[in-house]
């Protein structure tokens, strides 16, 4: 049934994500990533754009052959050769999809494709029919949907549905829309397209104004049930909606978003790290959910709170998203309690006076040094003018 409480996660890290400068992946890396996406529990992997190159075709084909669980999709323009290549590439998968797209905004039709609206409608219908002659599951995307004339958008979606598309994606291709607008857009299109109750509507948001995740969730409020997103939010220009942020929002704010998904939350961090290794850059430290600092507490007030009860400053536990590192970080804003806690973890139990002495040295050091490591702290204990303080904890 199209309208359920289940959110379908459509991961496009290997297609839209790879379109991001510096994010090119080799064949074996794509396959490794696709296996991890399957482990993460995504429902659909857009494995590439089969017509784009032999390399892309081979990766989509290999993923379709050996990655089990998710549905495997390939992107195709409204061109016979694209659709045929996509069909051949996804053919080995137990569950497959052809994802056909065509621009719906006048700007794209006139400036880029140089076709009329009537020609666009014909191409959309013919292409969806052709794709359906190869596979049962066809998605149609109205590129630049959020900057399209609403009546024409409704017309284009209608012809795609009539031609046999079962998923309709309305992309915010240039990251232009706002949450309220995007919610309303889905409501209107769903109301006005005959047969929309049998269709899964999909979001696909870019992050040009930093609103991709908020817009994706807003789309869900408007009735979308598939979300297209990427790991670490990689993608064209400022990127796509970040999968890990959406998944975490659905769980953490289940009161507001009462939906279910197949995402295994503890695989979020490992998946993010794996992608970072493959593309040779990790996400920024302050990135929500999977950034190095997403669960780091440096100031004394926060550390005191978290040590007393993590809920004071954490809305989800690091472990719940698979984060295994240190979250109490020692720096110039840290307090005695955090230092005492870290020393205890390192096997050193100090008396009150000893702690006072070491804490004073620690603050002097923290004023001079940006990152304080465990060995720095231990060195403070062993400073030449201090009596040995440490009593290792068994
Ligand atoms: O951003 C976009 O419009 C796309 C489509 C091809 C779905 O990536
Ligand atoms: Zn895109």
Short mmCIF file of C-alpha atoms in Angstrom, two decimals, residues 28 55 78 99 167 174 184 237 246 267 289 311 323 347-348 379:
data_model
loop_
_atom_site.label_atom_id
_atom_site.label_comp_id
_atom_site.label_asym_id
_atom_site.label_seq_id
_atom_site.Cartn_x
_atom_site.Cartn_y
_atom_site.Cartn_z
CA UNK A 28 35.62 -2.26 -5.70
CA UNK A 55 32.69 1.92 -15.20
CA UNK A 78 14.21 10.02 -20.96
CA UNK A 99 14.68 5.62 -12.20
CA UNK A 167 7.11 6.05 -7.31
CA UNK A 174 18.84 23.27 -6.47
CA UNK A 184 2.29 21.97 0.69
CA UNK A 237 27.34 21.33 -4.84
CA UNK A 246 17.07 11.95 8.87
CA UNK A 267 25.41 1.03 11.58
CA UNK A 289 25.05 12.48 14.42
CA UNK A 311 20.35 13.12 29.19
CA UNK A 323 29.81 5.70 18.03
CA UNK A 347 43.84 3.71 36.01
CA UNK A 348 44.77 6.56 38.40
CA UNK A 379 52.78 13.24 32.08
#
